[in-house]
PDB file of N, CA, C and O in Angstrom:
ATOM      1  N   MET A   1      21.721  -6.521  12.193  1.00  0.00           N
ATOM      2  CA  MET A   1      21.231  -6.137  10.735  1.00  0.00           C
ATOM      3  C   MET A   1      21.991  -4.884  10.295  1.00  0.00           C
ATOM      4  O   MET A   1      22.181  -3.884  11.081  1.00  0.00           O
ATOM      5  N   ALA A   2      22.496  -4.739   9.104  1.00  0.00           N
ATOM      6  CA  ALA A   2      23.203  -3.741   8.481  1.00  0.00           C
ATOM      7  C   ALA A   2      22.200  -2.609   8.431  1.00  0.00           C
ATOM      8  O   ALA A   2      21.109  -2.543   8.127  1.00  0.00           O
ATOM      9  N   ASP A   3      22.882  -1.277   8.520  1.00  0.00           N
ATOM     10  CA  ASP A   3      22.276  -0.059   8.385  1.00  0.00           C
ATOM     11  C   ASP A   3      21.858   0.184   6.820  1.00  0.00           C
ATOM     12  O   ASP A   3      22.585  -0.257   5.937  1.00  0.00           O
ATOM     13  N   LEU A   4      20.556   0.782   6.590  1.00  0.00           N
ATOM     14  CA  LEU A   4      20.391   1.080   5.281  1.00  0.00           C
ATOM     15  C   LEU A   4      20.977   2.099   4.619  1.00  0.00           C
ATOM     16  O   LEU A   4      21.117   3.119   5.553  1.00  0.00           O
ATOM     17  N   ASP A   5      21.605   2.241   3.588  1.00  0.00           N
ATOM     18  CA  ASP A   5      22.224   3.251   2.913  1.00  0.00           C
ATOM     19  C   ASP A   5      21.161   3.991   1.982  1.00  0.00           C
ATOM     20  O   ASP A   5      20.038   3.560   1.818  1.00  0.00           O
ATOM     21  N   ASN A   6      21.440   5.065   1.490  1.00  0.00           N
ATOM     22  CA  ASN A   6      20.480   5.684   0.624  1.00  0.00           C
ATOM     23  C   ASN A   6      20.028   4.805  -0.536  1.00  0.00           C
ATOM     24  O   ASN A   6      19.004   4.986  -0.970  1.00  0.00           O
ATOM     25  N   THR A   7      20.644   4.119  -1.195  1.00  0.00           N
ATOM     26  CA  THR A   7      20.472   3.403  -2.333  1.00  0.00           C
ATOM     27  C   THR A   7      19.450   2.351  -1.843  1.00  0.00           C
ATOM     28  O   THR A   7      18.300   2.115  -2.588  1.00  0.00           O
ATOM     29  N   ASP A   8      19.651   1.707  -0.746  1.00  0.00           N
ATOM     30  CA  ASP A   8      18.621   0.515  -0.275  1.00  0.00           C
ATOM     31  C   ASP A   8      17.332   1.352   0.171  1.00  0.00           C
ATOM     32  O   ASP A   8      16.318   0.741  -0.302  1.00  0.00           O
ATOM     33  N   TYR A   9      17.314   2.753   0.566  1.00  0.00           N
ATOM     34  CA  TYR A   9      16.223   3.201   1.050  1.00  0.00           C
ATOM     35  C   TYR A   9      15.274   3.749  -0.163  1.00  0.00           C
ATOM     36  O   TYR A   9      14.187   3.315  -0.345  1.00  0.00           O
ATOM     37  N   GLU A  10      15.933   4.101  -1.088  1.00  0.00           N
ATOM     38  CA  GLU A  10      15.391   4.653  -2.308  1.00  0.00           C
ATOM     39  C   GLU A  10      14.561   3.210  -3.017  1.00  0.00           C
ATOM     40  O   GLU A  10      13.731   3.457  -3.531  1.00  0.00           O
ATOM     41  N   ALA A  11      15.368   1.979  -3.036  1.00  0.00           N
ATOM     42  CA  ALA A  11      14.946   0.994  -3.569  1.00  0.00           C
ATOM     43  C   ALA A  11      13.587   0.567  -2.645  1.00  0.00           C
ATOM     44  O   ALA A  11      12.558   0.205  -3.327  1.00  0.00           O
ATOM     45  N   TYR A  12      13.601   0.511  -1.582  1.00  0.00           N
ATOM     46  CA  TYR A  12      12.589   0.224  -0.577  1.00  0.00           C
ATOM     47  C   TYR A  12      11.307   1.220  -0.915  1.00  0.00           C
ATOM     48  O   TYR A  12      10.263   0.625  -1.139  1.00  0.00           O
ATOM     49  N   GLU A  13      11.495   2.462  -1.215  1.00  0.00           N
ATOM     50  CA  GLU A  13      10.460   3.322  -1.348  1.00  0.00           C
ATOM     51  C   GLU A  13       9.883   3.234  -2.705  1.00  0.00           C
ATOM     52  O   GLU A  13       8.701   3.293  -2.849  1.00  0.00           O
ATOM     53  N   GLN A  14      10.800   2.689  -3.788  1.00  0.00           N
ATOM     54  CA  GLN A  14      10.322   2.478  -5.061  1.00  0.00           C
ATOM     55  C   GLN A  14       9.462   1.192  -5.049  1.00  0.00           C
ATOM     56  O   GLN A  14       8.287   1.091  -5.663  1.00  0.00           O
ATOM     57  N   ASP A  15       9.821   0.140  -4.269  1.00  0.00           N
ATOM     58  CA  ASP A  15       8.987  -1.081  -4.072  1.00  0.00           C
ATOM     59  C   ASP A  15       7.631  -0.516  -3.657  1.00  0.00           C
ATOM     60  O   ASP A  15       6.610  -1.100  -3.933  1.00  0.00           O
ATOM     61  N   ILE A  16       7.652   0.027  -2.528  1.00  0.00           N
ATOM     62  CA  ILE A  16       6.325   0.534  -1.945  1.00  0.00           C
ATOM     63  C   ILE A  16       5.522   1.364  -2.835  1.00  0.00           C
ATOM     64  O   ILE A  16       4.218   1.197  -3.176  1.00  0.00           O
ATOM     65  N   LYS A  17       6.208   2.323  -3.445  1.00  0.00           N
ATOM     66  CA  LYS A  17       5.313   3.037  -4.644  1.00  0.00           C
ATOM     67  C   LYS A  17       4.689   2.226  -5.831  1.00  0.00           C
ATOM     68  O   LYS A  17       3.659   2.353  -6.217  1.00  0.00           O
ATOM     69  N   LEU A  18       5.612   1.155  -6.106  1.00  0.00           N
ATOM     70  CA  LEU A  18       5.159   0.203  -7.253  1.00  0.00           C
ATOM     71  C   LEU A  18       3.931  -0.690  -6.641  1.00  0.00           C
ATOM     72  O   LEU A  18       2.991  -0.717  -7.437  1.00  0.00           O
ATOM     73  N   LEU A  19       3.881  -0.912  -5.459  1.00  0.00           N
ATOM     74  CA  LEU A  19       3.080  -1.828  -4.862  1.00  0.00           C
ATOM     75  C   LEU A  19       1.621  -0.945  -4.722  1.00  0.00           C
ATOM     76  O   LEU A  19       0.594  -1.414  -5.180  1.00  0.00           O
ATOM     77  N   VAL A  20       1.679   0.137  -4.379  1.00  0.00           N
ATOM     78  CA  VAL A  20       0.731   1.175  -4.190  1.00  0.00           C
ATOM     79  C   VAL A  20      -0.085   1.426  -5.515  1.00  0.00           C
ATOM     80  O   VAL A  20      -1.109   1.447  -5.924  1.00  0.00           O
ATOM     81  N   ASP A  21       0.898   1.738  -6.508  1.00  0.00           N
ATOM     82  CA  ASP A  21       0.302   1.950  -7.808  1.00  0.00           C
ATOM     83  C   ASP A  21      -0.314   0.908  -8.579  1.00  0.00           C
ATOM     84  O   ASP A  21      -1.263   1.032  -9.111  1.00  0.00           O
ATOM     85  N   THR A  22       0.348  -0.500  -8.410  1.00  0.00           N
ATOM     86  CA  THR A  22      -0.430  -1.596  -8.806  1.00  0.00           C
ATOM     87  C   THR A  22      -1.627  -1.819  -8.280  1.00  0.00           C
ATOM     88  O   THR A  22      -2.617  -2.216  -8.960  1.00  0.00           O
ATOM     89  N   LEU A  23      -1.859  -1.680  -6.933  1.00  0.00           N
ATOM     90  CA  LEU A  23      -3.161  -1.771  -6.400  1.00  0.00           C
ATOM     91  C   LEU A  23      -3.938  -0.922  -6.821  1.00  0.00           C
ATOM     92  O   LEU A  23      -5.294  -1.147  -7.047  1.00  0.00           O
ATOM     93  N   ARG A  24      -3.708   0.371  -6.935  1.00  0.00           N
ATOM     94  CA  ARG A  24      -4.347   1.475  -7.559  1.00  0.00           C
ATOM     95  C   ARG A  24      -5.114   1.099  -8.948  1.00  0.00           C
ATOM     96  O   ARG A  24      -6.310   1.259  -9.186  1.00  0.00           O
ATOM     97  N   LYS A  25      -4.273   0.754  -9.834  1.00  0.00           N
ATOM     98  CA  LYS A  25      -4.479   0.279 -11.050  1.00  0.00           C
ATOM     99  C   LYS A  25      -5.444  -1.007 -11.067  1.00  0.00           C
ATOM    100  O   LYS A  25      -6.572  -1.033 -11.758  1.00  0.00           O
ATOM    101  N   CYS A  26      -5.213  -1.913 -10.162  1.00  0.00           N
ATOM    102  CA  CYS A  26      -6.174  -3.121  -9.944  1.00  0.00           C
ATOM    103  C   CYS A  26      -7.765  -2.676  -9.575  1.00  0.00           C
ATOM    104  O   CYS A  26      -8.449  -3.471  -9.915  1.00  0.00           O
ATOM    105  N   PHE A  27      -7.891  -1.701  -8.751  1.00  0.00           N
ATOM    106  CA  PHE A  27      -8.924  -1.079  -8.301  1.00  0.00           C
ATOM    107  C   PHE A  27      -9.614   0.030  -9.265  1.00  0.00           C
ATOM    108  O   PHE A  27     -10.631   0.662  -9.119  1.00  0.00           O
ATOM    109  N   ASN A  28      -8.992   0.259 -10.519  1.00  0.00           N
ATOM    110  CA  ASN A  28      -9.372   1.145 -11.281  1.00  0.00           C
ATOM    111  C   ASN A  28      -9.562   2.520 -10.687  1.00  0.00           C
ATOM    112  O   ASN A  28     -10.546   3.315 -10.949  1.00  0.00           O
ATOM    113  N   ALA A  29      -8.501   2.817  -9.841  1.00  0.00           N
ATOM    114  CA  ALA A  29      -8.836   4.153  -8.936  1.00  0.00           C
ATOM    115  C   ALA A  29      -7.959   5.120  -9.654  1.00  0.00           C
ATOM    116  O   ALA A  29      -6.771   4.859 -10.017  1.00  0.00           O
ATOM    117  N   GLU A  30      -8.304   6.368  -9.462  1.00  0.00           N
ATOM    118  CA  GLU A  30      -7.451   7.436  -9.744  1.00  0.00           C
ATOM    119  C   GLU A  30      -6.260   7.810  -8.856  1.00  0.00           C
ATOM    120  O   GLU A  30      -5.270   8.253  -9.131  1.00  0.00           O
ATOM    121  N   LYS A  31      -6.635   7.749  -7.517  1.00  0.00           N
ATOM    122  CA  LYS A  31      -5.661   8.313  -6.522  1.00  0.00           C
ATOM    123  C   LYS A  31      -5.521   7.121  -5.443  1.00  0.00           C
ATOM    124  O   LYS A  31      -6.509   6.386  -5.253  1.00  0.00           O
ATOM    125  N   ALA A  32      -4.323   7.146  -4.845  1.00  0.00           N
ATOM    126  CA  ALA A  32      -3.906   6.211  -3.858  1.00  0.00           C
ATOM    127  C   ALA A  32      -2.886   6.847  -3.177  1.00  0.00           C
ATOM    128  O   ALA A  32      -1.976   7.635  -3.675  1.00  0.00           O
ATOM    129  N   ARG A  33      -2.734   6.659  -1.856  1.00  0.00           N
ATOM    130  CA  ARG A  33      -1.730   7.146  -1.114  1.00  0.00           C
ATOM    131  C   ARG A  33      -1.218   6.052   0.001  1.00  0.00           C
ATOM    132  O   ARG A  33      -2.182   5.228   0.151  1.00  0.00           O
ATOM    133  N   TYR A  34      -0.106   6.190   0.757  1.00  0.00           N
ATOM    134  CA  TYR A  34       0.251   5.109   1.705  1.00  0.00           C
ATOM    135  C   TYR A  34       0.780   5.908   2.907  1.00  0.00           C
ATOM    136  O   TYR A  34       1.255   6.884   2.750  1.00  0.00           O
ATOM    137  N   ASN A  35       0.851   5.323   4.022  1.00  0.00           N
ATOM    138  CA  ASN A  35       1.465   5.626   5.277  1.00  0.00           C
ATOM    139  C   ASN A  35       2.044   4.565   5.902  1.00  0.00           C
ATOM    140  O   ASN A  35       1.345   3.593   6.114  1.00  0.00           O
ATOM    141  N   ILE A  36       3.437   4.754   6.218  1.00  0.00           N
ATOM    142  CA  ILE A  36       4.218   3.616   6.971  1.00  0.00           C
ATOM    143  C   ILE A  36       3.853   3.980   8.441  1.00  0.00           C
ATOM    144  O   ILE A  36       4.612   5.111   8.833  1.00  0.00           O
ATOM    145  N   VAL A  37       3.810   3.228   9.156  1.00  0.00           N
ATOM    146  CA  VAL A  37       3.859   3.366  10.892  1.00  0.00           C
ATOM    147  C   VAL A  37       5.038   2.368  11.179  1.00  0.00           C
ATOM    148  O   VAL A  37       4.785   1.197  11.522  1.00  0.00           O
ATOM    149  N   GLY A  38       6.041   2.972  11.406  1.00  0.00           N
ATOM    150  CA  GLY A  38       7.356   2.247  11.748  1.00  0.00           C
ATOM    151  C   GLY A  38       7.292   1.481  12.821  1.00  0.00           C
ATOM    152  O   GLY A  38       7.683   0.274  12.964  1.00  0.00           O
ATOM    153  N   HIS A  39       6.935   2.007  13.964  1.00  0.00           N
ATOM    154  CA  HIS A  39       6.838   1.500  15.236  1.00  0.00           C
ATOM    155  C   HIS A  39       6.109   0.271  15.426  1.00  0.00           C
ATOM    156  O   HIS A  39       6.162  -0.604  16.129  1.00  0.00           O
ATOM    157  N   GLN A  40       5.167   0.249  14.461  1.00  0.00           N
ATOM    158  CA  GLN A  40       4.114  -1.003  14.287  1.00  0.00           C
ATOM    159  C   GLN A  40       4.605  -1.948  13.203  1.00  0.00           C
ATOM    160  O   GLN A  40       3.788  -2.897  13.025  1.00  0.00           O
ATOM    161  N   ASN A  41       5.519  -1.401  12.378  1.00  0.00           N
ATOM    162  CA  ASN A  41       5.767  -2.030  11.185  1.00  0.00           C
ATOM    163  C   ASN A  41       4.443  -2.467  10.287  1.00  0.00           C
ATOM    164  O   ASN A  41       4.479  -3.414   9.857  1.00  0.00           O
ATOM    165  N   SER A  42       3.826  -1.531  10.009  1.00  0.00           N
ATOM    166  CA  SER A  42       2.519  -1.490   9.170  1.00  0.00           C
ATOM    167  C   SER A  42       2.572  -0.725   8.187  1.00  0.00           C
ATOM    168  O   SER A  42       3.121   0.518   8.130  1.00  0.00           O
ATOM    169  N   LEU A  43       1.774  -0.984   7.102  1.00  0.00           N
ATOM    170  CA  LEU A  43       1.707  -0.160   5.849  1.00  0.00           C
ATOM    171  C   LEU A  43       0.069   0.031   5.716  1.00  0.00           C
ATOM    172  O   LEU A  43      -0.561  -1.050   5.554  1.00  0.00           O
ATOM    173  N   PHE A  44      -0.186   1.312   5.580  1.00  0.00           N
ATOM    174  CA  PHE A  44      -1.518   1.531   5.251  1.00  0.00           C
ATOM    175  C   PHE A  44      -1.664   2.186   3.906  1.00  0.00           C
ATOM    176  O   PHE A  44      -1.105   3.074   3.776  1.00  0.00           O
ATOM    177  N   ILE A  45      -2.521   1.537   3.240  1.00  0.00           N
ATOM    178  CA  ILE A  45      -2.645   2.065   1.674  1.00  0.00           C
ATOM    179  C   ILE A  45      -4.114   2.410   1.411  1.00  0.00           C
ATOM    180  O   ILE A  45      -5.077   1.611   1.866  1.00  0.00           O
ATOM    181  N   GLU A  46      -4.333   3.613   1.127  1.00  0.00           N
ATOM    182  CA  GLU A  46      -5.686   4.299   1.051  1.00  0.00           C
ATOM    183  C   GLU A  46      -5.832   4.530  -0.511  1.00  0.00           C
ATOM    184  O   GLU A  46      -4.977   4.972  -1.248  1.00  0.00           O
ATOM    185  N   ILE A  47      -7.021   3.743  -1.058  1.00  0.00           N
ATOM    186  CA  ILE A  47      -7.191   3.807  -2.479  1.00  0.00           C
ATOM    187  C   ILE A  47      -8.721   4.340  -2.558  1.00  0.00           C
ATOM    188  O   ILE A  47      -9.569   3.976  -1.871  1.00  0.00           O
ATOM    189  N   GLU A  48      -8.717   5.176  -3.551  1.00  0.00           N
ATOM    190  CA  GLU A  48     -10.088   5.636  -3.892  1.00  0.00           C
ATOM    191  C   GLU A  48     -10.988   4.702  -4.479  1.00  0.00           C
ATOM    192  O   GLU A  48     -10.673   3.834  -5.048  1.00  0.00           O
ATOM    193  N   GLY A  49     -12.198   4.760  -3.892  1.00  0.00           N
ATOM    194  CA  GLY A  49     -13.310   3.828  -4.225  1.00  0.00           C
ATOM    195  C   GLY A  49     -13.431   2.585  -3.501  1.00  0.00           C
ATOM    196  O   GLY A  49     -14.618   1.842  -3.512  1.00  0.00           O
ATOM    197  N   LEU A  50     -12.500   2.449  -2.694  1.00  0.00           N
ATOM    198  CA  LEU A  50     -12.800   1.090  -1.677  1.00  0.00           C
ATOM    199  C   LEU A  50     -14.024   1.058  -0.734  1.00  0.00           C
ATOM    200  O   LEU A  50     -14.538   0.070  -0.624  1.00  0.00           O
ATOM    201  N   ASP A  51     -14.449   2.237  -0.593  1.00  0.00           N
ATOM    202  CA  ASP A  51     -15.619   2.278   0.351  1.00  0.00           C
ATOM    203  C   ASP A  51     -16.889   2.009  -0.403  1.00  0.00           C
ATOM    204  O   ASP A  51     -18.016   1.539   0.206  1.00  0.00           O
ATOM    205  N   ASP A  52     -16.757   1.674  -1.510  1.00  0.00           N
ATOM    206  CA  ASP A  52     -17.832   1.150  -2.528  1.00  0.00           C
ATOM    207  C   ASP A  52     -17.925  -0.261  -2.723  1.00  0.00           C
ATOM    208  O   ASP A  52     -18.755  -0.877  -3.265  1.00  0.00           O
ATOM    209  N   LEU A  53     -16.824  -0.957  -2.067  1.00  0.00           N
ATOM    210  CA  LEU A  53     -16.615  -2.505  -2.272  1.00  0.00           C
ATOM    211  C   LEU A  53     -16.730  -3.046  -0.887  1.00  0.00           C
ATOM    212  O   LEU A  53     -16.592  -2.569   0.141  1.00  0.00           O
ATOM    213  N   THR A  54     -17.153  -4.407  -0.989  1.00  0.00           N
ATOM    214  CA  THR A  54     -17.237  -5.278   0.232  1.00  0.00           C
ATOM    215  C   THR A  54     -15.853  -5.604   0.522  1.00  0.00           C
ATOM    216  O   THR A  54     -14.881  -5.597  -0.423  1.00  0.00           O
ATOM    217  N   ALA A  55     -15.777  -6.167   1.650  1.00  0.00           N
ATOM    218  CA  ALA A  55     -14.260  -6.843   2.106  1.00  0.00           C
ATOM    219  C   ALA A  55     -13.967  -7.944   1.285  1.00  0.00           C
ATOM    220  O   ALA A  55     -12.713  -8.159   0.899  1.00  0.00           O
ATOM    221  N   ASP A  56     -14.871  -8.775   0.847  1.00  0.00           N
ATOM    222  CA  ASP A  56     -14.687  -9.767  -0.017  1.00  0.00           C
ATOM    223  C   ASP A  56     -14.254  -9.482  -1.296  1.00  0.00           C
ATOM    224  O   ASP A  56     -13.252 -10.174  -2.009  1.00  0.00           O
ATOM    225  N   GLU A  57     -14.903  -8.425  -1.977  1.00  0.00           N
ATOM    226  CA  GLU A  57     -14.463  -7.816  -3.186  1.00  0.00           C
ATOM    227  C   GLU A  57     -13.096  -7.180  -3.169  1.00  0.00           C
ATOM    228  O   GLU A  57     -12.226  -7.439  -4.149  1.00  0.00           O
ATOM    229  N   ILE A  58     -12.726  -6.649  -2.174  1.00  0.00           N
ATOM    230  CA  ILE A  58     -11.383  -5.975  -1.882  1.00  0.00           C
ATOM    231  C   ILE A  58     -10.274  -7.145  -2.020  1.00  0.00           C
ATOM    232  O   ILE A  58      -9.262  -7.140  -2.371  1.00  0.00           O
ATOM    233  N   SER A  59     -10.750  -8.067  -0.983  1.00  0.00           N
ATOM    234  CA  SER A  59      -9.705  -9.552  -0.867  1.00  0.00           C
ATOM    235  C   SER A  59      -9.444 -10.185  -2.212  1.00  0.00           C
ATOM    236  O   SER A  59      -8.450 -10.518  -2.522  1.00  0.00           O
ATOM    237  N   GLU A  60     -10.493 -10.353  -3.091  1.00  0.00           N
ATOM    238  CA  GLU A  60     -10.569 -10.937  -4.368  1.00  0.00           C
ATOM    239  C   GLU A  60      -9.659 -10.100  -5.197  1.00  0.00           C
ATOM    240  O   GLU A  60      -8.701 -11.022  -5.964  1.00  0.00           O
ATOM    241  N   VAL A  61      -9.663  -8.745  -5.177  1.00  0.00           N
ATOM    242  CA  VAL A  61      -8.712  -8.100  -6.075  1.00  0.00           C
ATOM    243  C   VAL A  61      -7.225  -7.943  -5.526  1.00  0.00           C
ATOM    244  O   VAL A  61      -6.349  -8.322  -6.195  1.00  0.00           O
ATOM    245  N   ALA A  62      -7.129  -7.954  -4.392  1.00  0.00           N
ATOM    246  CA  ALA A  62      -5.748  -7.346  -3.629  1.00  0.00           C
ATOM    247  C   ALA A  62      -4.916  -8.763  -3.208  1.00  0.00           C
ATOM    248  O   ALA A  62      -3.745  -8.666  -3.431  1.00  0.00           O
ATOM    249  N   GLU A  63      -5.671 -10.000  -2.951  1.00  0.00           N
ATOM    250  CA  GLU A  63      -4.895 -11.024  -2.581  1.00  0.00           C
ATOM    251  C   GLU A  63      -3.778 -11.643  -3.654  1.00  0.00           C
ATOM    252  O   GLU A  63      -2.605 -11.743  -3.240  1.00  0.00           O
ATOM    253  N   PRO A  64      -4.318 -11.591  -4.885  1.00  0.00           N
ATOM    254  CA  PRO A  64      -3.198 -11.886  -5.646  1.00  0.00           C
ATOM    255  C   PRO A  64      -1.878 -11.051  -5.884  1.00  0.00           C
ATOM    256  O   PRO A  64      -0.571 -11.557  -5.954  1.00  0.00           O
ATOM    257  N   VAL A  65      -2.056  -9.919  -5.495  1.00  0.00           N
ATOM    258  CA  VAL A  65      -1.007  -8.875  -5.613  1.00  0.00           C
ATOM    259  C   VAL A  65      -0.082  -8.969  -4.215  1.00  0.00           C
ATOM    260  O   VAL A  65       1.066  -9.175  -4.205  1.00  0.00           O
ATOM    261  N   LEU A  66      -0.877  -9.210  -3.073  1.00  0.00           N
ATOM    262  CA  LEU A  66      -0.218  -9.205  -1.846  1.00  0.00           C
ATOM    263  C   LEU A  66       0.396 -10.449  -1.665  1.00  0.00           C
ATOM    264  O   LEU A  66       1.512 -10.567  -0.831  1.00  0.00           O
ATOM    265  N   ASP A  67      -0.033 -11.486  -2.215  1.00  0.00           N
ATOM    266  CA  ASP A  67       0.529 -12.912  -2.060  1.00  0.00           C
ATOM    267  C   ASP A  67       1.953 -12.855  -2.677  1.00  0.00           C
ATOM    268  O   ASP A  67       2.862 -13.601  -2.292  1.00  0.00           O
ATOM    269  N   GLU A  68       2.225 -12.089  -3.742  1.00  0.00           N
ATOM    270  CA  GLU A  68       3.298 -12.006  -4.357  1.00  0.00           C
ATOM    271  C   GLU A  68       4.317 -11.106  -3.797  1.00  0.00           C
ATOM    272  O   GLU A  68       5.583 -10.967  -4.125  1.00  0.00           O
ATOM    273  N   LEU A  69       3.977 -10.435  -2.671  1.00  0.00           N
ATOM    274  CA  LEU A  69       4.889  -9.475  -2.154  1.00  0.00           C
ATOM    275  C   LEU A  69       5.739  -9.957  -1.236  1.00  0.00           C
ATOM    276  O   LEU A  69       5.741 -11.013  -0.703  1.00  0.00           O
ATOM    277  N   ASP A  70       7.057  -9.490  -1.371  1.00  0.00           N
ATOM    278  CA  ASP A  70       8.141  -9.759  -0.595  1.00  0.00           C
ATOM    279  C   ASP A  70       8.695  -8.606   0.171  1.00  0.00           C
ATOM    280  O   ASP A  70       9.726  -8.054  -0.106  1.00  0.00           O
ATOM    281  N   MET A  71       7.805  -8.197   0.920  1.00  0.00           N
ATOM    282  CA  MET A  71       8.394  -6.940   1.991  1.00  0.00           C
ATOM    283  C   MET A  71       7.763  -7.448   3.289  1.00  0.00           C
ATOM    284  O   MET A  71       7.180  -8.458   3.621  1.00  0.00           O
ATOM    285  N   ASP A  72       8.601  -6.822   4.284  1.00  0.00           N
ATOM    286  CA  ASP A  72       8.585  -7.378   5.661  1.00  0.00           C
ATOM    287  C   ASP A  72       7.479  -6.319   6.698  1.00  0.00           C
ATOM    288  O   ASP A  72       7.961  -6.312   7.784  1.00  0.00           O
ATOM    289  N   PHE A  73       6.511  -6.334   6.171  1.00  0.00           N
ATOM    290  CA  PHE A  73       5.510  -5.640   7.136  1.00  0.00           C
ATOM    291  C   PHE A  73       4.636  -6.554   7.874  1.00  0.00           C
ATOM    292  O   PHE A  73       4.359  -7.682   7.401  1.00  0.00           O
ATOM    293  N   ASP A  74       4.585  -6.330   9.137  1.00  0.00           N
ATOM    294  CA  ASP A  74       3.502  -7.019  10.013  1.00  0.00           C
ATOM    295  C   ASP A  74       2.289  -7.133   9.450  1.00  0.00           C
ATOM    296  O   ASP A  74       1.582  -8.042   9.795  1.00  0.00           O
ATOM    297  N   GLN A  75       1.962  -5.967   9.082  1.00  0.00           N
ATOM    298  CA  GLN A  75       0.310  -5.688   8.773  1.00  0.00           C
ATOM    299  C   GLN A  75       0.443  -4.816   7.420  1.00  0.00           C
ATOM    300  O   GLN A  75       1.002  -3.781   7.471  1.00  0.00           O
ATOM    301  N   ILE A  76      -0.324  -5.084   6.509  1.00  0.00           N
ATOM    302  CA  ILE A  76      -0.635  -4.277   5.234  1.00  0.00           C
ATOM    303  C   ILE A  76      -2.161  -4.098   5.226  1.00  0.00           C
ATOM    304  O   ILE A  76      -2.944  -5.106   5.114  1.00  0.00           O
ATOM    305  N   SER A  77      -2.866  -2.913   5.489  1.00  0.00           N
ATOM    306  CA  SER A  77      -4.228  -2.600   5.627  1.00  0.00           C
ATOM    307  C   SER A  77      -4.570  -1.705   4.418  1.00  0.00           C
ATOM    308  O   SER A  77      -3.875  -0.784   4.027  1.00  0.00           O
ATOM    309  N   LEU A  78      -5.752  -2.197   3.579  1.00  0.00           N
ATOM    310  CA  LEU A  78      -6.180  -1.302   2.487  1.00  0.00           C
ATOM    311  C   LEU A  78      -7.424  -0.564   3.015  1.00  0.00           C
ATOM    312  O   LEU A  78      -8.347  -1.187   3.846  1.00  0.00           O
ATOM    313  N   LEU A  79      -7.389   0.836   2.725  1.00  0.00           N
ATOM    314  CA  LEU A  79      -8.432   1.621   3.294  1.00  0.00           C
ATOM    315  C   LEU A  79      -9.051   2.346   2.219  1.00  0.00           C
ATOM    316  O   LEU A  79      -8.353   2.700   1.313  1.00  0.00           O
ATOM    317  N   PRO A  80     -10.149   2.765   2.378  1.00  0.00           N
ATOM    318  CA  PRO A  80     -10.729   3.838   1.321  1.00  0.00           C
ATOM    319  C   PRO A  80     -10.010   5.185   1.597  1.00  0.00           C
ATOM    320  O   PRO A  80      -9.736   5.656   2.719  1.00  0.00           O
ATOM    321  N   LEU A  81      -9.902   5.819   0.413  1.00  0.00           N
ATOM    322  CA  LEU A  81      -9.191   7.109   0.532  1.00  0.00           C
ATOM    323  C   LEU A  81     -10.273   8.159   0.874  1.00  0.00           C
ATOM    324  O   LEU A  81     -11.225   8.440   0.271  1.00  0.00           O
ATOM    325  N   ASN A  82      -9.872   8.812   1.996  1.00  0.00           N
ATOM    326  CA  ASN A  82     -10.609   9.822   2.551  1.00  0.00           C
ATOM    327  C   ASN A  82     -10.121  11.318   1.617  1.00  0.00           C
ATOM    328  O   ASN A  82      -9.064  11.586   1.656  1.00  0.00           O
ATOM    329  N   LYS A  83     -11.148  11.977   1.379  1.00  0.00           N
ATOM    330  CA  LYS A  83     -10.899  13.183   0.764  1.00  0.00           C
ATOM    331  C   LYS A  83     -10.692  14.286   1.714  1.00  0.00           C
ATOM    332  O   LYS A  83     -11.466  14.408   2.571  1.00  0.00           O
ATOM    333  N   LYS A  84      -9.455  15.074   1.615  1.00  0.00           N
ATOM    334  CA  LYS A  84      -9.217  15.894   2.645  1.00  0.00           C
ATOM    335  C   LYS A  84     -10.072  17.149   2.070  1.00  0.00           C
ATOM    336  O   LYS A  84     -10.206  17.437   1.133  1.00  0.00           O
ATOM    337  N   LYS A  85     -10.397  18.031   3.224  1.00  0.00           N
ATOM    338  CA  LYS A  85     -11.274  19.120   3.060  1.00  0.00           C
ATOM    339  C   LYS A  85     -10.611  20.314   3.036  1.00  0.00           C
ATOM    340  O   LYS A  85      -9.505  20.435   3.517  1.00  0.00           O
TER     341      LYS A  85
END
């Protein structure tokens, strides 16, 4: 596999930010953030207000977006955004 150059990495980051922003808008949330755990090839997306929804409601909103996703993560998890104190 070829090494990523800066342009590739910036495009990768932009794709993730677009995904997070799209999901944030789908859930009518003001805030969202993400964390990548590279050694697990996992993406964790925290979205404000998810703690008020059931797993089925979250899946219903998120699945159409995630089904269109062309990213190589082993796992993508949606979590409620915890407020930092």
